[in-house]
């Protein structure tokens, strides 16, 4: 089905999975449902935060009193 004529039908044909949009039989881009995209972005953010936490794991700890904050 042509993307220009019916973009939503193209998206729905993927049944919740990404759909590859081809240009001369080569993927030009992927149409990803919003909920899946949000999940992927959250997972990427988690990976970045874990990387930061791992890098800081061996740093010297600083004692803090909650009442001083």
Short mmCIF file of C-alpha atoms in Angstrom, two decimals:
data_model
loop_
_atom_site.label_atom_id
_atom_site.label_comp_id
_atom_site.label_asym_id
_atom_site.label_seq_id
_atom_site.Cartn_x
_atom_site.Cartn_y
_atom_site.Cartn_z
CA UNK A 1 0.00 0.00 0.00
CA UNK A 2 1.35 3.44 -0.89
CA UNK A 3 2.54 5.51 2.06
CA UNK A 4 1.45 8.79 0.45
CA UNK A 5 -2.08 7.58 -0.16
CA UNK A 6 -2.72 5.96 3.20
CA UNK A 7 -0.04 6.52 5.85
CA UNK A 8 -2.18 5.24 8.73
CA UNK A 9 -2.97 2.00 6.87
CA UNK A 10 0.77 1.53 6.39
CA UNK A 11 1.37 2.01 10.11
CA UNK A 12 -1.52 -0.28 11.08
CA UNK A 13 -0.21 -3.01 8.77
CA UNK A 14 2.76 -3.33 11.14
CA UNK A 15 0.41 -4.45 13.96
CA UNK A 16 2.37 -2.51 16.59
CA UNK A 17 5.79 -3.33 15.16
CA UNK A 18 8.10 -1.00 13.23
CA UNK A 19 7.49 -0.77 9.49
CA UNK A 20 10.41 -0.29 7.11
CA UNK A 21 9.73 2.26 4.39
CA UNK A 22 11.73 1.27 1.34
CA UNK A 23 13.26 3.33 -1.41
CA UNK A 24 14.39 1.11 -4.29
CA UNK A 25 14.30 -1.95 -1.99
CA UNK A 26 16.55 -0.29 0.60
CA UNK A 27 15.18 0.88 3.96
CA UNK A 28 14.85 4.68 3.85
CA UNK A 29 13.39 5.00 7.35
CA UNK A 30 11.38 3.10 9.92
CA UNK A 31 7.92 4.04 11.07
CA UNK A 32 7.80 3.15 14.78
CA UNK A 33 4.58 3.27 16.84
CA UNK A 34 4.66 6.00 19.51
CA UNK A 35 4.49 3.64 22.51
CA UNK A 36 7.37 1.55 21.19
CA UNK A 37 9.40 4.69 20.45
CA UNK A 38 8.82 5.96 24.00
CA UNK A 39 9.91 2.59 25.42
CA UNK A 40 13.07 2.64 23.30
CA UNK A 41 13.90 6.19 24.42
CA UNK A 42 13.42 5.23 28.09
CA UNK A 43 15.70 2.22 27.65
CA UNK A 44 18.38 4.38 26.02
CA UNK A 45 18.12 6.88 28.86
CA UNK A 46 18.44 4.03 31.39
CA UNK A 47 21.60 2.82 29.63
CA UNK A 48 23.11 6.31 29.78
CA UNK A 49 22.21 6.72 33.47
CA UNK A 50 23.68 3.29 34.28
CA UNK A 51 26.87 4.29 32.49
CA UNK A 52 27.10 7.44 34.64
CA UNK A 53 26.36 5.47 37.82
CA UNK A 54 29.01 2.87 36.95
CA UNK A 55 31.57 5.62 36.33
CA UNK A 56 30.80 7.17 39.72
CA UNK A 57 30.59 3.91 41.68
CA UNK A 58 34.18 4.08 42.94
CA UNK A 59 34.26 7.78 43.72
CA UNK A 60 34.80 8.95 47.27
CA UNK A 61 31.53 9.21 49.20
CA UNK A 62 30.50 12.41 50.91
CA UNK A 63 28.50 12.19 54.13
CA UNK A 64 25.49 14.52 54.11
CA UNK A 65 23.03 15.40 56.86
CA UNK A 66 19.49 15.68 55.52
CA UNK A 67 18.73 18.51 57.95
CA UNK A 68 21.53 20.58 56.42
CA UNK A 69 19.96 20.50 52.97
#
